[in-house]
XYZ file of C-alpha atoms in Angstrom:
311
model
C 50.917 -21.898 -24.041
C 51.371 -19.303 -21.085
C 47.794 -17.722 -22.051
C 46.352 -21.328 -21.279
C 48.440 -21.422 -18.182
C 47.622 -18.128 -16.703
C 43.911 -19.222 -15.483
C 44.772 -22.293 -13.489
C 47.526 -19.656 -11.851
C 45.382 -17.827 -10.868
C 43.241 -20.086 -9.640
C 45.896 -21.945 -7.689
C 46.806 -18.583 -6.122
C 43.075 -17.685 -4.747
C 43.207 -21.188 -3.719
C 46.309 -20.500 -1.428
C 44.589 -17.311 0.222
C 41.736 -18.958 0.852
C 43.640 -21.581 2.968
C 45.553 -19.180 4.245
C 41.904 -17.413 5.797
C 40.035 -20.625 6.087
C 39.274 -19.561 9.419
C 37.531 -16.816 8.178
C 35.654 -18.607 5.037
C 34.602 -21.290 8.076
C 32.786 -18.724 10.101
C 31.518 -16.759 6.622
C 30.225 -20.576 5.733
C 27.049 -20.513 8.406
C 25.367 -17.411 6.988
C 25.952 -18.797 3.701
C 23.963 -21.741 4.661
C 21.096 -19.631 6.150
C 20.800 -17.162 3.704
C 20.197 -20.163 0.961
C 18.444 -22.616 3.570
C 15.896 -20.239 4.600
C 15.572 -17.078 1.947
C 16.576 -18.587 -1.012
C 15.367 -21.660 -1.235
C 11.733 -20.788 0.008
C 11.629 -18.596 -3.160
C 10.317 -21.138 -5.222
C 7.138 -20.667 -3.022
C 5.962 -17.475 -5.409
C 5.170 -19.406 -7.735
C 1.866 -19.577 -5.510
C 1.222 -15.546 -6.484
C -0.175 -16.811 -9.736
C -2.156 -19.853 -8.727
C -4.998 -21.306 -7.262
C -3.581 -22.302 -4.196
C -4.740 -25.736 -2.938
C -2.658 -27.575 0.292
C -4.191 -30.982 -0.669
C -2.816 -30.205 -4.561
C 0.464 -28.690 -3.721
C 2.181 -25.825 -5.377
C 2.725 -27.684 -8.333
C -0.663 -29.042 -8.773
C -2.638 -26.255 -7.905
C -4.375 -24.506 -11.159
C -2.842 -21.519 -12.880
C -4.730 -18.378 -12.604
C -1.830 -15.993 -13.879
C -2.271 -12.577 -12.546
C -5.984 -12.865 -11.043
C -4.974 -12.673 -7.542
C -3.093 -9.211 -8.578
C -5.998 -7.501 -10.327
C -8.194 -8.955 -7.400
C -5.584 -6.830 -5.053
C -5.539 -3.752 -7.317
C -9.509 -3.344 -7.621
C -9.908 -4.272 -3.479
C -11.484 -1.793 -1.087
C -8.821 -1.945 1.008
C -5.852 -1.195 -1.715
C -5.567 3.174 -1.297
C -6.079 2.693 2.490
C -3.086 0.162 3.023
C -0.911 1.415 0.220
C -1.335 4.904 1.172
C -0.969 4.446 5.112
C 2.267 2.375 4.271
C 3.983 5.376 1.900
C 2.721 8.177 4.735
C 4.268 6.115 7.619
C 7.557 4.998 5.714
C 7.653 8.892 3.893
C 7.110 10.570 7.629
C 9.623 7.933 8.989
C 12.008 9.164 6.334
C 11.854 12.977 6.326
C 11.787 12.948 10.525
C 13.314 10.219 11.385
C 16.350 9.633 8.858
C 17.954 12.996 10.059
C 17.801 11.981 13.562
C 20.997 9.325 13.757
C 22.770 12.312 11.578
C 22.065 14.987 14.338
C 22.831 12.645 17.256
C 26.363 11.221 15.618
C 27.287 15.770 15.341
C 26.274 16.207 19.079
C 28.368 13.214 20.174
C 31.173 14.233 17.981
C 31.053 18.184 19.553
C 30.822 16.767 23.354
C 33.841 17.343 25.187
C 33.557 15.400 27.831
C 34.199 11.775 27.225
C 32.469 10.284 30.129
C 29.509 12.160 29.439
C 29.759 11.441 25.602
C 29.492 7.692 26.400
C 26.839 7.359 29.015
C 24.658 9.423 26.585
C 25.638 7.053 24.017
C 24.827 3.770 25.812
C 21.602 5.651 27.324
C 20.604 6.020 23.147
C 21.508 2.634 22.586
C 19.388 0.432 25.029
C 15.854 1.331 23.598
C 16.664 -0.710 20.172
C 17.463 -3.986 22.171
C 13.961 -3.359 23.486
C 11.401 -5.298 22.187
C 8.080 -4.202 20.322
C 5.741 -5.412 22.747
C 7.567 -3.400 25.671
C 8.141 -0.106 23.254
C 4.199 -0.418 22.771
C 3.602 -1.714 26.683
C 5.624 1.465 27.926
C 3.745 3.845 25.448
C -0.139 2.326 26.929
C 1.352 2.624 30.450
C 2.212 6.733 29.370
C -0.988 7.110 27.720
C -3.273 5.775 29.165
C -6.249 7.950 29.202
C -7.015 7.316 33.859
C -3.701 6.510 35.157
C -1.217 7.037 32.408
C 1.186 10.017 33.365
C 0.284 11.912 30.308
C -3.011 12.373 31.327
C -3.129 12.694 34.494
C -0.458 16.298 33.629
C -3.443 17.129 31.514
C -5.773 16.961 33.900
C -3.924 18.694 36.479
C -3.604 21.691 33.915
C -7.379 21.582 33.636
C -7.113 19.614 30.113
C -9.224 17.139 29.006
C -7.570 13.622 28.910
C -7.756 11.959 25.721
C -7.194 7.995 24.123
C -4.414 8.312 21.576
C -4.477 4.514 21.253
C -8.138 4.974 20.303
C -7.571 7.993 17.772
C -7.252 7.911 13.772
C -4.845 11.024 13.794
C -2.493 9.852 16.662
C -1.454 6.732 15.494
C 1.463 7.876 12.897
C 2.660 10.318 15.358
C 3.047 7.511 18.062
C 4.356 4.563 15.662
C 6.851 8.112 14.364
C 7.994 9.369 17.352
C 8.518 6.074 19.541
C 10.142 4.415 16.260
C 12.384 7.766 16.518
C 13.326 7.380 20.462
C 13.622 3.522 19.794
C 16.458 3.460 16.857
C 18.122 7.298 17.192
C 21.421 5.575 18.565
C 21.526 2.467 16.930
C 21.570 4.118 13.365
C 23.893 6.576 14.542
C 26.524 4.499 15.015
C 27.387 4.284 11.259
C 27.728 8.150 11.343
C 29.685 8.133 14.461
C 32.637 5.516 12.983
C 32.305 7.787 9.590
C 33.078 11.031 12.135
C 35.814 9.189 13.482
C 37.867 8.816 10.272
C 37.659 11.893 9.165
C 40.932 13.642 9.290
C 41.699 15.638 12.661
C 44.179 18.241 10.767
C 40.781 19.673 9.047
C 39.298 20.942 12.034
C 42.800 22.043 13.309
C 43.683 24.025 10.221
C 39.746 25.537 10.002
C 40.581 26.526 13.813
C 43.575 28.088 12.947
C 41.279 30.104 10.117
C 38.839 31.339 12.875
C 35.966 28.445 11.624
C 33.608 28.136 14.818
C 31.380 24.846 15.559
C 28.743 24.806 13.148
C 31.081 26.102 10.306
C 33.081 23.060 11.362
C 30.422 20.844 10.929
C 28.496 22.342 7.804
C 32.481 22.213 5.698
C 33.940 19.006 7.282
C 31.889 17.032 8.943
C 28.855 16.864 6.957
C 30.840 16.302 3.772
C 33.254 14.077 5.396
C 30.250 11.580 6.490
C 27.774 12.401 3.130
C 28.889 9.655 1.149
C 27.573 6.765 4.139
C 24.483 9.173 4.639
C 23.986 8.291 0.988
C 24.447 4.466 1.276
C 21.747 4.625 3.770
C 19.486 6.729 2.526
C 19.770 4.405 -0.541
C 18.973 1.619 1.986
C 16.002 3.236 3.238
C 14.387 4.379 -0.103
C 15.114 0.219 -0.872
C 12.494 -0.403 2.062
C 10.081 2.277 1.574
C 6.989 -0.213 1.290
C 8.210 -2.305 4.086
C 6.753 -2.053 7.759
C 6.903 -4.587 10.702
C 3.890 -5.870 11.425
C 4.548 -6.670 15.141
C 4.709 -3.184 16.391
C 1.586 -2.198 14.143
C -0.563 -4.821 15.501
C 0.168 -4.154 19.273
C -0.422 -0.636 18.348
C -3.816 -1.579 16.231
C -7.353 -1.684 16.853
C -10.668 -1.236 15.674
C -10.915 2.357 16.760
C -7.865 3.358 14.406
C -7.418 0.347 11.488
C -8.094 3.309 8.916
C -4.690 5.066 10.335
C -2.747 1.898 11.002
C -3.895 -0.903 8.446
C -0.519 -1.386 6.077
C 0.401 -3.908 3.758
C 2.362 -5.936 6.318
C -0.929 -6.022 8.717
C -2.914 -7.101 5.646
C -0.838 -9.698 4.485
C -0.704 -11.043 8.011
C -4.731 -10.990 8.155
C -5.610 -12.466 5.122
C -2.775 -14.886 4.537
C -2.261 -15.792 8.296
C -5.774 -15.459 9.943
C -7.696 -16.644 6.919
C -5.474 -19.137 5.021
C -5.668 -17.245 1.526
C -1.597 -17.700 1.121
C -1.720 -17.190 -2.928
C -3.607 -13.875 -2.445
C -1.189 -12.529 0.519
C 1.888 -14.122 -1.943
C 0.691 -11.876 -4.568
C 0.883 -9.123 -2.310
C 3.929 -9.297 -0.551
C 5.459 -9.978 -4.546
C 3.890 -6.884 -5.143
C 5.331 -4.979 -2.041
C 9.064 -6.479 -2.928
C 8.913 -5.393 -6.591
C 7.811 -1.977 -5.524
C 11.259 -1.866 -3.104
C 13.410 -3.196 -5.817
C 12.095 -0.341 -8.640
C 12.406 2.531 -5.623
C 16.075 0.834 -5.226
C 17.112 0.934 -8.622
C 15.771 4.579 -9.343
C 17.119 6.000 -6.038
C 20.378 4.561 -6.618
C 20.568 6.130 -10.181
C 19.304 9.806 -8.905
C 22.399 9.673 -6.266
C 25.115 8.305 -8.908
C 23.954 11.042 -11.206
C 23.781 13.689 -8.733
C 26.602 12.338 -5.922
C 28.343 9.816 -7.673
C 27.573 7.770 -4.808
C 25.915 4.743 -5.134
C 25.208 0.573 -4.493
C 26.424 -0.535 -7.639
């Protein structure tokens, strides 16, 4: 009789705490709603990946074709440039620019003046409220091959001047390095609160034993932070076939599409521009399943060799 009992007790008591923080379950309510309104619920549209997509039929009526539109995608001209451009952009952005936050969060932490700690902090922080189409504006204004300032050093030097918006090679350097300067302080701000709770009687005590800065940070700091560098880096591997399009296509043209054409750009040309929405479904399935499978097998490398992981 108490075994049948115990259930709706403990259902009556999350009931209580849940009235007791219905503020909070009121404001947790609207994301709710938009995560099921508007990623969800369209999911049901994926269905299109493996049909003959008509408008005037509908998803349901349109003809099943299976996994046509996938071998059509595999056996494309365009499938090495676009997969292999998106894994060398995503890879590059990874080695270079996933150590960047890491660095910046130790030099903040090792600054002794407060003042100067912040400004340099807020200075970090502004580019990532900046939008793509200024990052990429700012960039054509710098390089621009007459009057951008670049050049025009170059010149002065007795160097030629050169296009980088025009060349093959330049492009993954430029999206790299500005998608460096652009994000640095934003994504450091995980490793900067993990700094901060780190005990302060660990770098006292390695003091006291005669530990300078960087033995400091290699022994405490570093290992006191690894376990959210870990999280993210799980994060990252989780979106290693994902690129924004925007900042890609103000970046693209026809003088450097073999450098700069990626999955996102494709999807966006042949889905958007040319109304094939089954074939671009198929690929952007393809591109998510490729995510989830680098998720799952990065998160069991770090369990097995951190025991640190998403699940």
């Amino acid at each position: 009789m108490s075994s049948s009992k115990n259930p709706a007790k403990r259902k009556g008591s999350t009931l209580k705490r849940m009235a007791a923080c219905k503020e909070l379950y009121l404001m947790l309510l609207l994301p709710v709603i938009w995560y099921i309104l508007f990623l969800y619920t369209p999911m049901y549209g994926i269905i299109i990946a493996f049909k003959d997509y008509r408008s005037a039929r509908g998803i349901w009526g349109s003809e099943w074709v299976g996994l046509e539109h996938f071998k059509r995608f595999f056996s494309g001209f365009y499938f090495g440039r676009i997969v292999g451009n998106t894994l060398v952009i995503n890879i590059l952005m990874l080695l270079f620019g996933f150590p960047f936050p890491i660095f910046f969060a130790l030099l903040l932490g090792e600054l002794r003046s407060t003042r100067f700690r912040k400004v340099l902090q807020n200075v970090a922080y502004i580019p990532h409220f900046l939008s793509a189409v200024i990052v990429v504006s700012v960039m054509q204004l710098i390089l621009n091959p007459n009057t951008g300032v670049y050049n025009i050093i170059r010149h002065f030097f007795g160097l030629s001047t050169t296009n980088y918006f025009a060349s093959v090679s330049a492009f993954k350097p430029l999206y790299i390095i500005s998608g460096i300067w652009q994000n640095m302080g934003w994504d450091a701000i995980l490793y900067i609160a993990a700094l901060a709770g780190i005990d302060p009687t660990l770098y006292e005590a390695a003091a006291i034993d005669g530990a300078g800065r960087l033995q400091k940070i290699w022994h405490i700091s570093l290992p006191g932070i690894s376990s959210t560098i870990t999280i993210m880096l799980l994060l990252r591997c989780g979106q290693i076939m994902n690129i924004g399009y925007e900042k890609v296509l103000l970046m693209q043209n026809s003088l450097n599409q073999a450098s700069s054409d990626v999955i996102s750009t494709y999807v966006y040309r042949v889905g958007i521009l040319e109304g094939n929405f089954d074939y671009s479904t198929a690929i952007s399935l393809f591109n998510s399943v490729c995510n989830i499978i680098l998720l799952v097998i990065a998160n069991f490398i770090a369990k097995r060799v951190n025991d640190t992981s998403l699940w």
